[in-house]
Structures are given as C-alpha cells and as structure tokens.
XYZ file of C-alpha atoms in Angstrom:
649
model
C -118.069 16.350 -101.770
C -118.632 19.628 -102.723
C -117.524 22.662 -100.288
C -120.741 24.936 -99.944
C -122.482 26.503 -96.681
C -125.144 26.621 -99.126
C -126.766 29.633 -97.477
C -126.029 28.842 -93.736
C -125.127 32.420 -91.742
C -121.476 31.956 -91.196
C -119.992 34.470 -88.033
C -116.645 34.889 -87.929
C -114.839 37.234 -85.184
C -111.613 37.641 -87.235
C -110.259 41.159 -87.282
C -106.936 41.772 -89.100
C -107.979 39.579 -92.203
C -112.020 40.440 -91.789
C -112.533 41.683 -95.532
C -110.487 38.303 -96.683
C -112.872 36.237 -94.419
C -116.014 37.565 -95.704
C -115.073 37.021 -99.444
C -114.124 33.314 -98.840
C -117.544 32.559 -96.483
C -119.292 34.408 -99.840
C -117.373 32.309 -102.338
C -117.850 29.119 -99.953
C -122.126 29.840 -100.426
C -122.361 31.434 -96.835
C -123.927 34.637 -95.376
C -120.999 36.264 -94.075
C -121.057 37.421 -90.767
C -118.162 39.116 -89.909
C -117.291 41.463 -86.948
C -113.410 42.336 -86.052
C -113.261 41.227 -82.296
C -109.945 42.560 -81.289
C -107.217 44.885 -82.157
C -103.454 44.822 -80.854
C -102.029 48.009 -79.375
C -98.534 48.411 -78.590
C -97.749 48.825 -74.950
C -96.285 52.361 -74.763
C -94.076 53.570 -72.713
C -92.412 49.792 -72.686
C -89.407 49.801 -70.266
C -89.480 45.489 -69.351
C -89.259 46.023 -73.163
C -86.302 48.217 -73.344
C -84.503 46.637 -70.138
C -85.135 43.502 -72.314
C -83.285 44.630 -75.648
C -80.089 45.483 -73.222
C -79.906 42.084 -71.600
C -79.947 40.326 -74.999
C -77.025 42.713 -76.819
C -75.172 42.233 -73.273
C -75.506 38.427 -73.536
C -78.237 37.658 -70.472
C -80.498 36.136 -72.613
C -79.033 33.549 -74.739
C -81.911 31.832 -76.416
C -85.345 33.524 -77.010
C -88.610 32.445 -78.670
C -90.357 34.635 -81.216
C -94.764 34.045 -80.930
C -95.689 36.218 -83.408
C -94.781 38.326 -86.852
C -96.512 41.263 -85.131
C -95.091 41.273 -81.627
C -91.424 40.927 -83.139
C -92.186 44.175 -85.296
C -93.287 45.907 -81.872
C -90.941 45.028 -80.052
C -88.417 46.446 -82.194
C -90.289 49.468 -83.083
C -90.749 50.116 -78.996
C -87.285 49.731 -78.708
C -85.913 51.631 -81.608
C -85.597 54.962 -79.952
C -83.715 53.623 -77.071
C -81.589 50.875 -78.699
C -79.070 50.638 -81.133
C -81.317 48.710 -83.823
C -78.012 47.478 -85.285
C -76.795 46.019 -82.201
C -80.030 44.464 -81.249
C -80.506 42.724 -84.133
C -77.134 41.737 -84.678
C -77.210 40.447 -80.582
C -80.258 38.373 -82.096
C -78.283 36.628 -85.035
C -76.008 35.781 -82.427
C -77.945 33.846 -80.027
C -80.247 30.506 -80.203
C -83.613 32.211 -81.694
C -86.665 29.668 -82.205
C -89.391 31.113 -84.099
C -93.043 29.490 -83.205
C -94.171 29.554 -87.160
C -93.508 30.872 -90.215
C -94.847 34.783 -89.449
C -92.401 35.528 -87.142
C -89.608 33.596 -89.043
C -90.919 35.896 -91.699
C -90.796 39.052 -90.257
C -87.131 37.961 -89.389
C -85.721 37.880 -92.780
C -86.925 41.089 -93.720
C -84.430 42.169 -91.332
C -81.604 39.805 -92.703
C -81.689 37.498 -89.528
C -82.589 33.773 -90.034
C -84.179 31.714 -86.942
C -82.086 28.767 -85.311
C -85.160 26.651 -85.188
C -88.718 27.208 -86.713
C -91.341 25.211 -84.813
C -93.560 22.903 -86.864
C -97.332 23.149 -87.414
C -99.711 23.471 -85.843
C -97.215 25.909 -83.904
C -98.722 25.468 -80.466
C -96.750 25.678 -77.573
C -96.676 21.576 -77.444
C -94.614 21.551 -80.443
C -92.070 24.610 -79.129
C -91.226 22.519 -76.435
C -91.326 19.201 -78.423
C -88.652 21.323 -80.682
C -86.732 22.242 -77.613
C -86.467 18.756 -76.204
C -85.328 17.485 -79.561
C -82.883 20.490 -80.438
C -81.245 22.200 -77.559
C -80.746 21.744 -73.867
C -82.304 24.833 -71.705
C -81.577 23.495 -68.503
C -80.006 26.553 -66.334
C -80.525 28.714 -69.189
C -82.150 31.848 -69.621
C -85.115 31.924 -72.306
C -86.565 35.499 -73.299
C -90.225 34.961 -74.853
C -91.739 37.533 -77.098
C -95.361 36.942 -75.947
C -98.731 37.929 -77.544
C -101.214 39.343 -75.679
C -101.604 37.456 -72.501
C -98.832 35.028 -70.474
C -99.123 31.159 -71.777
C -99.051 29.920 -68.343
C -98.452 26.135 -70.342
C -95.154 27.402 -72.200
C -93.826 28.822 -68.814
C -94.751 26.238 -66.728
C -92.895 23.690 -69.588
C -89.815 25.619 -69.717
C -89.423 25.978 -65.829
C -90.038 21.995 -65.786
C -86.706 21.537 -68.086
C -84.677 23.702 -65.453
C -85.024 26.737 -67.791
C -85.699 30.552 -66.880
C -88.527 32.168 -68.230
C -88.220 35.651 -69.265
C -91.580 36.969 -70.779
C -91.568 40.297 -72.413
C -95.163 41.741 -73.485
C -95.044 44.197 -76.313
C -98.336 44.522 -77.294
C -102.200 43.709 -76.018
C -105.586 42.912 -77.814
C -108.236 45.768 -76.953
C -111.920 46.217 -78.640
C -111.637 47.672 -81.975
C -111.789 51.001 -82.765
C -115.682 50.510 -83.992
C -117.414 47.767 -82.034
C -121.064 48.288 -83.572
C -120.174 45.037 -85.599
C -119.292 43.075 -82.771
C -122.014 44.187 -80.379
C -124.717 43.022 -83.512
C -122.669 39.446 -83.629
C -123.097 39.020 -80.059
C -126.844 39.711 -79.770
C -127.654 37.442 -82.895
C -125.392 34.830 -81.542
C -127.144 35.537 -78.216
C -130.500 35.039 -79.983
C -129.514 31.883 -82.062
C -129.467 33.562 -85.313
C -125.990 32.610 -86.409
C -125.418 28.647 -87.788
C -121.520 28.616 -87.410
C -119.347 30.869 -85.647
C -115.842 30.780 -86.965
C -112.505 30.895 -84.807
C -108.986 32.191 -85.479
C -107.580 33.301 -82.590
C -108.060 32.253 -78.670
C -108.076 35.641 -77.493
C -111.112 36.259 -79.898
C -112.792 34.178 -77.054
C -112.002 36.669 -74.302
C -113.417 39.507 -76.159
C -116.251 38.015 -77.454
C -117.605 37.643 -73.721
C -115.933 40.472 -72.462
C -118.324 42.301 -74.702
C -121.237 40.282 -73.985
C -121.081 40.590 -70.282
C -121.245 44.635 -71.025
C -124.552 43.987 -73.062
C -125.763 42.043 -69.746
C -126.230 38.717 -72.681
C -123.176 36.660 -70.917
C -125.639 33.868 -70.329
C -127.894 34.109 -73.323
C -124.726 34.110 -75.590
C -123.758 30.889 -73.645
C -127.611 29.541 -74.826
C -127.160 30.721 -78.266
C -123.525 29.043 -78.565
C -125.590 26.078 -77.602
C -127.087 25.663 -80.722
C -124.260 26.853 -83.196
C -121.452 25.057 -84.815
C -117.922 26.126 -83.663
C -115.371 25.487 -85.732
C -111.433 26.742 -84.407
C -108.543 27.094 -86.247
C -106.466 24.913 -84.379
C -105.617 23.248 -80.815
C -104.081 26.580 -79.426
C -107.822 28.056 -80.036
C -109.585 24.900 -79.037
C -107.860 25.158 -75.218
C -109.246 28.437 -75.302
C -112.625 27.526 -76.138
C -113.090 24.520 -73.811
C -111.542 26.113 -70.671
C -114.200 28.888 -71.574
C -116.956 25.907 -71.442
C -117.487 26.216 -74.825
C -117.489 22.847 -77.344
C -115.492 22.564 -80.293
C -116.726 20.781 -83.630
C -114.192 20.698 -85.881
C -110.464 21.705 -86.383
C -109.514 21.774 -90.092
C -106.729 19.690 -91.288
C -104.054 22.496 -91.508
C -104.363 25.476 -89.041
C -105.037 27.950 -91.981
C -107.831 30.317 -92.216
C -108.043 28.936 -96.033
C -108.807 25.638 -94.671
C -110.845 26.132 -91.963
C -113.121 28.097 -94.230
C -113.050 25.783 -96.933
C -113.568 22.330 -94.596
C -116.324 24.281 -92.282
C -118.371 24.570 -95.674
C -117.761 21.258 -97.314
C -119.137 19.689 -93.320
C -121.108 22.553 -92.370
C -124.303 20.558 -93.349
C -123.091 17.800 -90.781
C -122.027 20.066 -88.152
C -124.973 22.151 -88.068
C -127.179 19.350 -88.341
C -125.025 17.054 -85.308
C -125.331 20.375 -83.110
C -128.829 21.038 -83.317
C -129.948 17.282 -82.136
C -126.944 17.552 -79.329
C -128.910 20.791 -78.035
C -132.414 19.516 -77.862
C -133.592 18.939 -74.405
C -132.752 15.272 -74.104
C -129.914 15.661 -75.131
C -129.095 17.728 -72.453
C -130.798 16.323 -69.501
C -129.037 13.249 -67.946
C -131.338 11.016 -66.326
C -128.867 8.319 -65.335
C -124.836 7.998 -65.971
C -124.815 6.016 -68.992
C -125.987 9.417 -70.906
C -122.602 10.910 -70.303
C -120.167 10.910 -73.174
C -116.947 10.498 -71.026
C -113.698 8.971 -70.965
C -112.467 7.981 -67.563
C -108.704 8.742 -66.844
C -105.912 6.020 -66.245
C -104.963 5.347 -62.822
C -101.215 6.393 -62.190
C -100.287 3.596 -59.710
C -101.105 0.610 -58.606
C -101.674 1.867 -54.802
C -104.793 -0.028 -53.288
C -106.565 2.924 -53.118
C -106.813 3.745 -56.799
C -109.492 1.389 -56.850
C -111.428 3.838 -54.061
C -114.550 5.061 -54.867
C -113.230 8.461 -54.129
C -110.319 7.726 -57.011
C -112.954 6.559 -59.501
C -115.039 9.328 -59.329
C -111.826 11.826 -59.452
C -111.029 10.365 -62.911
C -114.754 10.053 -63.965
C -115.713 6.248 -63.435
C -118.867 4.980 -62.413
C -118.945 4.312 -58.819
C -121.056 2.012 -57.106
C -122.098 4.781 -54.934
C -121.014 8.216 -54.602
C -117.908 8.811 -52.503
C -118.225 11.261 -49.339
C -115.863 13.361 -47.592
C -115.777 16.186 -45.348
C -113.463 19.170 -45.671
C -112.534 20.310 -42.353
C -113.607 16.439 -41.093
C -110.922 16.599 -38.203
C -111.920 20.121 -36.175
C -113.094 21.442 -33.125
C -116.188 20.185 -33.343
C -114.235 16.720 -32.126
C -113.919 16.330 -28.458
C -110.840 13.818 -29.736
C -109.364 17.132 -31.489
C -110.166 19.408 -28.588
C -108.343 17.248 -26.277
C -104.932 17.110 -28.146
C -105.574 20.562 -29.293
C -105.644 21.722 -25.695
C -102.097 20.024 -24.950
C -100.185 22.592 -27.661
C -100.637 25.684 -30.103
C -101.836 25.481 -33.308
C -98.379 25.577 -34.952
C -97.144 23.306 -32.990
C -100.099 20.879 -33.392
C -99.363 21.371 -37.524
C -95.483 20.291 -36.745
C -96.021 17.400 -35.067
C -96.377 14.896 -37.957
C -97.897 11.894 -34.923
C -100.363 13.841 -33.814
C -101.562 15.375 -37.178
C -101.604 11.555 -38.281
C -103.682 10.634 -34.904
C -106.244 13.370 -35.779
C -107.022 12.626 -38.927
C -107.338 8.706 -38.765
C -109.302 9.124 -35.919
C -111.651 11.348 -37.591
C -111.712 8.891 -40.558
C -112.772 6.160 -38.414
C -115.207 7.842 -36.327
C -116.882 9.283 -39.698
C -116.502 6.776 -41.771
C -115.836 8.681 -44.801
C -114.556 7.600 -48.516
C -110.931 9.831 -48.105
C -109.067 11.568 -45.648
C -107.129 15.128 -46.049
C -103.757 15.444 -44.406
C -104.311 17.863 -41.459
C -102.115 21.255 -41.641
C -103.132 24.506 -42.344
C -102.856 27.092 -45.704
C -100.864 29.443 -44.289
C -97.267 27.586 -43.005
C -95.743 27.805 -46.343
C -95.317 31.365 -45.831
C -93.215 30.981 -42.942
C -89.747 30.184 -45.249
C -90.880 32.449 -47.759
C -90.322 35.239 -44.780
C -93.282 36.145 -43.367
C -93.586 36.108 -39.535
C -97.145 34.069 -38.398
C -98.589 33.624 -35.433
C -102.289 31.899 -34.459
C -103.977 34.664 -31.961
C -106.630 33.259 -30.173
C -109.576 34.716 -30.871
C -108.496 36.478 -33.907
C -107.159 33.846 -36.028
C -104.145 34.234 -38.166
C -102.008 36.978 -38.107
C -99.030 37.996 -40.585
C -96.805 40.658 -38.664
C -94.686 41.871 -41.238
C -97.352 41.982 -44.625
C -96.079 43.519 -48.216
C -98.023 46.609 -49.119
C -96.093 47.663 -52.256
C -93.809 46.173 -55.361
C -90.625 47.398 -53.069
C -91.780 44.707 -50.034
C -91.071 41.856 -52.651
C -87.286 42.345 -52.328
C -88.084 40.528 -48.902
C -90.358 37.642 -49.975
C -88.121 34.500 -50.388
C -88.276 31.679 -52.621
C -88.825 27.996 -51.370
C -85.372 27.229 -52.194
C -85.554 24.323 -49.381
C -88.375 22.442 -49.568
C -87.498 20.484 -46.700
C -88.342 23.695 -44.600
C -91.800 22.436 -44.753
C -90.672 18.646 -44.038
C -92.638 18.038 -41.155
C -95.343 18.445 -43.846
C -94.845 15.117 -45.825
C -93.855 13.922 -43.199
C -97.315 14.149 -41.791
C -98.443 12.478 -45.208
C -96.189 10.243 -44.840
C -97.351 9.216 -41.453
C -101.012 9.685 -42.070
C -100.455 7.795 -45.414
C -99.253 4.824 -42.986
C -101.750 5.011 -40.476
C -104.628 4.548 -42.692
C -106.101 1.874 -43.758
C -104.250 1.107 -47.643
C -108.063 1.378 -49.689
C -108.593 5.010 -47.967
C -106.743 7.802 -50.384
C -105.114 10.533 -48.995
C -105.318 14.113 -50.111
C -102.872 16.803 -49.334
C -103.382 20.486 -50.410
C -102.376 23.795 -50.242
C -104.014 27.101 -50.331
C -104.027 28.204 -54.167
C -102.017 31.958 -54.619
C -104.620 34.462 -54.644
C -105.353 33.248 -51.141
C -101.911 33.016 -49.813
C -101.551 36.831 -51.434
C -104.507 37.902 -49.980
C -102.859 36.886 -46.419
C -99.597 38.192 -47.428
C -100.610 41.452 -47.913
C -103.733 42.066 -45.280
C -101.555 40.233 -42.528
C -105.047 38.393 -41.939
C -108.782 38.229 -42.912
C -110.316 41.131 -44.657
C -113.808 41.864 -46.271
C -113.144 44.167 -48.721
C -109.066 43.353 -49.580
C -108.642 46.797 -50.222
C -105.208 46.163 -49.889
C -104.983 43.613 -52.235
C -106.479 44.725 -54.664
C -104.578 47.980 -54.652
C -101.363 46.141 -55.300
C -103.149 44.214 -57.513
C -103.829 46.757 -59.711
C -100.711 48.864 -59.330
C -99.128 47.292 -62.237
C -95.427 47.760 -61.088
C -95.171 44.615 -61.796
C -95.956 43.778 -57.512
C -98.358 41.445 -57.909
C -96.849 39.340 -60.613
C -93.566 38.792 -58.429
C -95.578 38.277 -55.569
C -97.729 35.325 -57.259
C -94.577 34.358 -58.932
C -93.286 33.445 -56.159
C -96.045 32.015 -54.172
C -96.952 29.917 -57.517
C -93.207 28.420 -57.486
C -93.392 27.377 -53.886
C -96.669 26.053 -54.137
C -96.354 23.390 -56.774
C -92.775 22.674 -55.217
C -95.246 22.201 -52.265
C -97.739 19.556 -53.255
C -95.674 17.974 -55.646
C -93.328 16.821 -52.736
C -97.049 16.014 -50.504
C -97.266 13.696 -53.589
C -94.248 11.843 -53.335
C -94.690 11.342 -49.751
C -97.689 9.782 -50.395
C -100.900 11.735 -51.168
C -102.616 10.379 -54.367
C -104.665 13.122 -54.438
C -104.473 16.855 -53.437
C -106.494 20.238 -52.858
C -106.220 23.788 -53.452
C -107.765 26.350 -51.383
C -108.986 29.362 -52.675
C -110.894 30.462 -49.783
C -110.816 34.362 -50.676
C -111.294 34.050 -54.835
C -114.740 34.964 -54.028
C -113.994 38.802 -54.056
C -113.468 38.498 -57.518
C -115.697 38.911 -60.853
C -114.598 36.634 -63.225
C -112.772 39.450 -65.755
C -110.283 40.206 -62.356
C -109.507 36.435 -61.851
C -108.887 35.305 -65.449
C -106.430 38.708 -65.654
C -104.667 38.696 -61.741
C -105.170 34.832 -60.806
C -105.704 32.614 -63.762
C -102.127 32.376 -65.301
C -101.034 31.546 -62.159
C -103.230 28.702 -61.671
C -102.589 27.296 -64.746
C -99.219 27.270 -64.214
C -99.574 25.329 -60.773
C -102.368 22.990 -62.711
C -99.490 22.058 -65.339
C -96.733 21.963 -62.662
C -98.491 19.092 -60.181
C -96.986 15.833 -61.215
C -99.020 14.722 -64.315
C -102.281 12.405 -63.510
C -102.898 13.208 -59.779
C -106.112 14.156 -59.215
C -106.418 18.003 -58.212
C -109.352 19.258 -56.931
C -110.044 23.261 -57.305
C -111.845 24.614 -55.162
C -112.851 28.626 -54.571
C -115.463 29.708 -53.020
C -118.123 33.143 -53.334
C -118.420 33.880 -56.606
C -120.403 30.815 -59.169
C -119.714 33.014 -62.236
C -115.867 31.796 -61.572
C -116.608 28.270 -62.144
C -115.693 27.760 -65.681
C -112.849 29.163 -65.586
C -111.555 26.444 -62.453
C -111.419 23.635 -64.763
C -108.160 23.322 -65.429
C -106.894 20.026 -67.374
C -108.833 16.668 -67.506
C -107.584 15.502 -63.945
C -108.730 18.800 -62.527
C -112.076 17.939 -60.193
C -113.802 21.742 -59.305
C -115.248 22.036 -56.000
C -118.101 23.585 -55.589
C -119.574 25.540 -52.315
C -123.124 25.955 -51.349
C -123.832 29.390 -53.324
C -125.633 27.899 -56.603
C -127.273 24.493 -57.025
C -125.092 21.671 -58.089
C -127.222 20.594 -61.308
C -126.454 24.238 -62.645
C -122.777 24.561 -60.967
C -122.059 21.450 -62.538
C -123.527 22.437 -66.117
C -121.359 25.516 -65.822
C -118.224 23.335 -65.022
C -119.255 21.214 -67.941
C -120.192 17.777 -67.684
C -116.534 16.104 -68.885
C -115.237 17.558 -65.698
C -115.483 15.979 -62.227
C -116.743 17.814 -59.187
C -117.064 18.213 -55.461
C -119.723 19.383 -53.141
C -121.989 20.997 -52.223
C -124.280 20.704 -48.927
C -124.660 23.855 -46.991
C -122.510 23.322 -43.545
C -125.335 24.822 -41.749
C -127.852 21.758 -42.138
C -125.643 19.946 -40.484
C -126.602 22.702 -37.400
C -130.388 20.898 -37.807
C -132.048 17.387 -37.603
C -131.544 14.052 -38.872
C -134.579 14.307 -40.898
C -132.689 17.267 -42.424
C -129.762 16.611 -43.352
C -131.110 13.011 -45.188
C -133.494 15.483 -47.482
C -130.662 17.437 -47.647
C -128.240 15.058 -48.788
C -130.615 13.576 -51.217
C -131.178 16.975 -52.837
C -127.377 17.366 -53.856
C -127.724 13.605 -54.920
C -130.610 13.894 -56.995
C -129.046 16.778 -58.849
C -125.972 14.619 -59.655
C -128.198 12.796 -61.027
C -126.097 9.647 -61.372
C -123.575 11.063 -63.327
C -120.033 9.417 -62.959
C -117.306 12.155 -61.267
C -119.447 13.125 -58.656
C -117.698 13.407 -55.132
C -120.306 14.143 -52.204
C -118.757 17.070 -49.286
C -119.563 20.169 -47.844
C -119.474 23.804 -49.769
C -117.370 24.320 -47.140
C -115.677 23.182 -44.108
C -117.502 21.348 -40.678
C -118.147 24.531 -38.578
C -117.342 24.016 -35.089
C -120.629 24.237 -33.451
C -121.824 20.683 -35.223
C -122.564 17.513 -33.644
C -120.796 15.072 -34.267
C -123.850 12.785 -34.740
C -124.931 14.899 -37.297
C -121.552 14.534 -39.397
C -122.095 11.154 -39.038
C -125.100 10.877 -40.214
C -124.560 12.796 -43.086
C -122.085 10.400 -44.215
C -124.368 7.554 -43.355
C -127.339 9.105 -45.489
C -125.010 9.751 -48.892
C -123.474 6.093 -48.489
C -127.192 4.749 -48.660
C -129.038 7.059 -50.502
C -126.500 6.765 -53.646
C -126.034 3.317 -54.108
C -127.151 2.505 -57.492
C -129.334 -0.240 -58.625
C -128.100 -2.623 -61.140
C-alpha cells in the first residue's frame, strides 16, 4: 500500500521538531499544516528543585524516575549554581535511577551516568510501574520523580498503591510559544473544518490547543470542526489526553515515533478521513434508540445480588429494561419519619449512630420505592480526625471553628492515619447494607476535595470563596498540601465504605461550580484523578459537581466513572459533552417537584426523552430533595420514570 496523503491538509501542533514535521507531511504528499503549540520554560527561581538535589546527595531519596531528556537537563542546569554538580550527579550513579525512555537515558550518558532500569516502549506510565513491579520493591521507599509539565496524577496514585512515597519535583512548564500567529490560524481552520487530519505528539499539545481556542471565543466551534477531522496520536500517553478532553482518537501508529505516525497516518489517511466523515454526518450522531450506541458494557466485580440491579447495569453501560431512579438527598427533612428521629438528637449524633442512619435510609427506600439507596452521613465528618473542630448551628448550617487561611495552617491538618476514626461510618454501610433488601445496591460517598477545601478554609458556605481561591492561588505550595491531604483521606475513605459493603459510591463536589474549567483542570483535576485511580478498581463512581456545564468533560474520569449531571444544561447536550461511552446521572430540576403531578410526569419524560434510550442512563435529581417537597410528589416522580421508561421489545 503505498504511504501518500495524496494532497489531504495535514495539521500538526508539534513545536520542538515543527520544521522536521512539515518536511515528512510534504514528502508523505500532504499540505503541511504546522503550528508549534507549546514551548517549555524552566521554572526560575526553583527552590523544591534545589531542596530536591540536597535530599538525593544526602541519601533521602533513594530511587528516582527520570520523564524526560529535557527536564533532566533543567533540572541540573536550575541546580547548578547552588549544588555541587559533581556531587549530584555522582549521588545519582549511586542510587536506583529508572529512566521512562531512551531521551532521558540519553541525556544521562552524556554526563557519564547509566540508568538502573530503562522503561520499555511505549514509555507510558503503565509500563514504569509494570518495570517497577518486575524489578524493585518500593514499598516504604522514597521515589523522587522528575516530572514534565503537569503532575501524572496515574503514576502517583500507582506508586502510593505499592506503599511508596511520591516525591514530584517540577523543573520546567509548557507556555504558548513565543509567536502564536501560527497557532491562532490552526485553530480557526480547524474551527472551520478546513483541516483533514490533525496530528498529535504530545498530550499537553491538547491543553494548549483549547487554551488558545477558548481566548479566540471558538472553544465550541473547534469541538465541531474536530468533529469532522481525523486524529491521529502518537501513542496511549496522548490518547488519555485526548479522550478525557472528549476528543476521539483514530489511530495510534505501531511504534510511538513521530516517523511512524507520519508515515502510517498517510499510508490510512484515505480510510481515516473517509471513516470520520460518515461517523460525523447527522445520523450518525443522533441516537434514536440504544442499539445505535457503540459501547462495551463493564464486568461486574462480584457476584452480590444486586449487580444484576438495574441501577448496576446502567452504571457499567447495559441495557436496562427501564431506566433506574434514585434520589440524592431521598432520606431528608422533607420526611416526617426523618423529622421525628431527627428531633430525638443533633445532627452529629444522628450521623454516629450507625441504627438509626440504617432506619432512615431503608425507610426512605421503601416509602419511595427507588432503584438504590445512599448510605446516610454527611460530607463534612471526615474532617473531624484530620483536626478541624465542626459543629451543625441551627440555622446556619455547618460551621468549621478553627479554618486554614495560609500554607503555615497546614502544619495542623492531620492525615487519616486511623481510618477507624470514621468507623461508625461503615459501620452504617454495613448496617444499611444488611437492612436492605439484597437486589437494592448501596452507594456510599464522600465529598470530592475541592469541596472539603472549600469548607476547610471558609469555616462554612461562601459565594464568592474569596478565601479559597486566595490560597489557591498563592502558590506556596498551600493548596497542594492541603488537597494532598484531603485526597489521601478520601480514597482511604470510600475505599473502606467499599469493603463494608457499598458496591457503588459518590463524590460530592457541591462547590466546583465557582470554577471555569482552566482553574479546575490546574487546582482540582490531579487530585481527582488521583482519587478516580485510588477507589478499588471496577466500583462504579459516580462524579458529580455542580454550577458550571463547561466542567463536564473534564469529570469523566476512567470507564467506571458515571458523571452526574445537575439541572443547569439539558441532558441530551450534557450528555454529548460527557461523551456517549460514559454513563450518567440526572438531571430533573428539584423545584418541579415543588408543583403538580401533571408536572413532574412531563417533566420526567423530558429528561427521558433526551436519554433517548441510550444504555448508562441513571434517572435523579440535579440536585438533592429540598425540604419543602411533598412527599407525594417524590413519589410520584419515581412512579412516573419507572413507567414512562420501560422499553418495548
């Protein structure tokens, strides 16, 4: 077959290789289209950098991973005017050194040091810790990482799962380059559908490429134009990139080589351009029924009765029978059974009585009749063991009397280092798990970091998280301790909820909504996908943040990951956004349920008919029960879904 683009306009975003790229589209037969995306700039002055030189020549850091050629030459030129060069390097030949690739094993021997282990292709963080297992025990041991660019929340969250220590070092970032005319014309052609294959050879060319085109206002025509162009990436590390960005990937080339993904893109660029054009025409893209989505369902985990539950079946995409219904805040004050055991005790001590929290719930369950019950407990009690003194004021809600401000305050935010501090916890799971009927699944949750932070440092609710967001952006290195932390506890948290009992479980990010999308993929997102890849592997985990739609791609998470959505957009778009291989939750207003019966049936059917039969879709609220609803009308909510969504043979 011969290897020709035979014409097609081939963009590329490449940027330290961008004269190389162009000559091979040109000798491949393309129109080369090629606009540097990114440049990386050392992170001057660089003291985690220098602090990070002394602990490996004094023997703290015994084994450390190299990423790239280029960060390993920055971080020794940052620390060259503070370190003995000598000693550094000869501190390196000393210890375990694992180099991801052959560029930083490379850059290595120039300075007459030789890597312990060199990570096979294609060099992706699943093969560094694939290497690890089969090499060297890091259990107990502290592992320095010479990142690139941005934390990979996947390598840290591996490492801390084999009982290592995760030391990260940044020594250099990925800003705009110098000219970005060429980029800026890329985008709006690719916005306008004038580009047949875009090329990719780095993830964080992903980041740019929409950080630019949400400053040209085209964020959502570039999404229409990428639509109906080829992508080809350069390899899996790229490709995660590109689908948690809700973008599709059509080819990987054999070898993760920019010679070969050139070379392959042209000999099947005919094909690819040809297969994408017919996947974006408007049937295509419309489902009408489920049978037009193109998914694979996930394996149950267990053999639990309730893994055959409607509600479990739509969490790992199957077709349902009907579409499973539950209601977040479905035990609540708008119960006279919850008022009247409510009335006997405080909140807190409602929350630590496992019985009672058990009694609530099921009772609510019944009542309802919903598809899946939610243990009942609140976001905030994990902070209690991590220091923080909270109390419930009536009328006010919670309070946090002793909130962190600054990076200082962290000295006195403690780690979970008993998770049996929270026991009465799983032991409501536990107890709830028992007191349920077996086909019912139970979900337990937590609230997701930001949220818990948000608390932390306001001491309560806040509209405009000033505070926050000032240590946010203090960069003293605050924040990250503070999510650290928080992040630690939290999948420590639900992974024990798990083990009690829950075959499903929640995160609450009720206060993610104050964020634009750049702010939570820099301050939130690491963290999440840290907590995503710490939750015991195939458990359902449903993410759900509310106030802001333009987050919703970037709440995917993994395949098990379900996204909850609240009432803000429609689902048919929300759900586009997410991207059809991914499950979701929601999305009725809470306030119909304030109306008529009449209402809340057209209401119900509304969200229905824009699921439009797909498999994965999991009926509730955008938000919790408010207090002021009657109970009839909860009920027949739930009755309306459960008859309005069965589906005919």
């Amino acid at each position: 077959m011969t290897q020709n683009f035979n014409g097609l306009r081939v963009a590329s975003l490449e940027s330290r290789r961008a004269d190389d790229m162009a000559r091979m589209i040109t000798k491949f037969g393309g129109q080369a289209c090629v606009s540097p995306s990114m440049r990386e700039v050392p992170i001057e002055p660089n003291r985690p950098a220098i602090d990070f030189a002394y602990r490996v020549i004094t023997g703290e850091i015994p084994i450390m991973i190299l990423m790239t050629g280029v960060g390993f030459r920055y971080l020794l030129k940052t620390t060259e005017k503070h370190v003995d060069q000598q000693r550094f390097l000869d501190a390196l030949s000393d210890i375990t050194t694992i180099c991801r690739g052959p560029k930083p094993a490379a850059v290595m021997k120039e300075f007459g040091l030789k890597p312990t282990h060199r990570v096979p292709e294609p060099n992706t963080w699943r093969e560094l810790l694939t290497t690890i297992d089969e090499e060297l025990p890091i259990a107990n041991q502290v592992v320095g990482i010479q990142e690139y660019g941005v934390t990979n929340a996947s390598l840290i969250a591996g490492l801390e799962a084999r009982g290592a220590i995760p030391e990260p070092v940044r020594v250099y970032g990925w800003e705009y380059p110098e000219d970005t005319k060429p980029l800026e014309e890329n985008v709006k052609e690719l916005a306008a559908g004038n580009r047949d294959l875009l090329l990719f050879t780095s993830a964080h060319q992903v980041v740019n490429l929409f950080r630019m085109a949400d400053s040209l206002n085209l964020t959502d025509a570039l999404r229409e134009g990428l639509r109906r162009t080829a992508i080809a990436s350069i390899g899996p590390t790229t490709s995660d990139m590109l689908r948690e960005s809700d973008l599709h990937v059509d080819m990987e080339p054999s070898h993760p080589k920019m010679g070969h993904l050139v070379s392959e893109a042209a000999r099947d660029s005919a094909d690819l351009v040809a297969q994408r054009r017919t996947q974006a025409t408007p049937h295509h893209r419309i489902y009408t029924n489920a049978s037009d989505v193109q998914r694979t369902p996930l394996p149950s985990i267990d053999d639990h009765p309730s893994q055959s539950s409607l509600f479990m079946k739509a969490c790992r995409g199957e077709a349902t029978e009907r579409t499973p219904v539950w209601l977040m805040r479905q035990a609540g004050r708008y119960m006279q059974e919850y008022r009247d055991v409510r009335s006997q005790q405080t909140f807190l001590e409602l929350c630590a009585n496992p019985k009672l929290c058990s009694e609530v719930m099921c009772t609510a369950v019944d009542r309802l009749g919903v598809d899946a019950a939610i243990i009942f407990s609140d976001l905030l009690p994990i902070l209690v063991p991590m220091g923080f003194d909270l109390e419930f004021v009536k009328g006010d809600g919670p309070v946090i009397h002793n909130p962190v401000r600054v990076a200082k305050d962290m000295d006195r935010v403690k780690a979970l280092d008993n998770p049996q501090d929270l026991g009465f916890v799983y032991e409501t799971v536990s107890q709830t798990r028992k007191d349920l009927p077996e086909g019912i699944p139970l979900i337990g949750f937590a609230g997701a970091p930001f949220t818990l932070a948000s608390y932390a440092i306001e001491g309560g609710g806040s509209k405009q998280y000033a505070a926050t967001k000032q240590l946010m952006r203090a960069n003293d290195g605050g924040w990250a301790e503070l999510m650290d932390r928080l992040t630690d506890a939290i999948i420590v948290y639900l992974n024990e909820q798990i083990t009690a009992g829950a075959q499903c479980v929640q995160l609450f990010d009720s206060w993610a909504g104050c964020l634009s999308a750049a702010d939570y993929t820099r301050f939130v997102l690491p963290w999440m996908q840290r907590i995503i890849a710490g939750v015991s592997p195939g458990v359902p985990l449903i993410n759900f943040a509310t106030g802001n739609p333009e987050l919703l791609p970037l709440l995917r998470g993994d395949g098990r990951t379900v996204v909850g959505i609240d009432w803000r957009i429609d689902l048919a778009s929300a759900w586009k956004r997410v991207g059809h291989d991914i499950s979701v939750q929601g999305n009725l207003d809470p306030t119909v349920l304030l109306t008529d019966k009449p209402t809340i049936r057209a209401a119900a059917q509304d969200v229905l008919d824009q699921a439009a039969g797909r498999p994965g879709h999991i009926f509730n609220l955008g938000h919790g029960v408010m207090q002021t609803t009657p109970v009839e009308n909860a009920i027949e909510l739930v009755k309306a879904v459960q008859e309005l969504s069965v589906r005919s043979e």
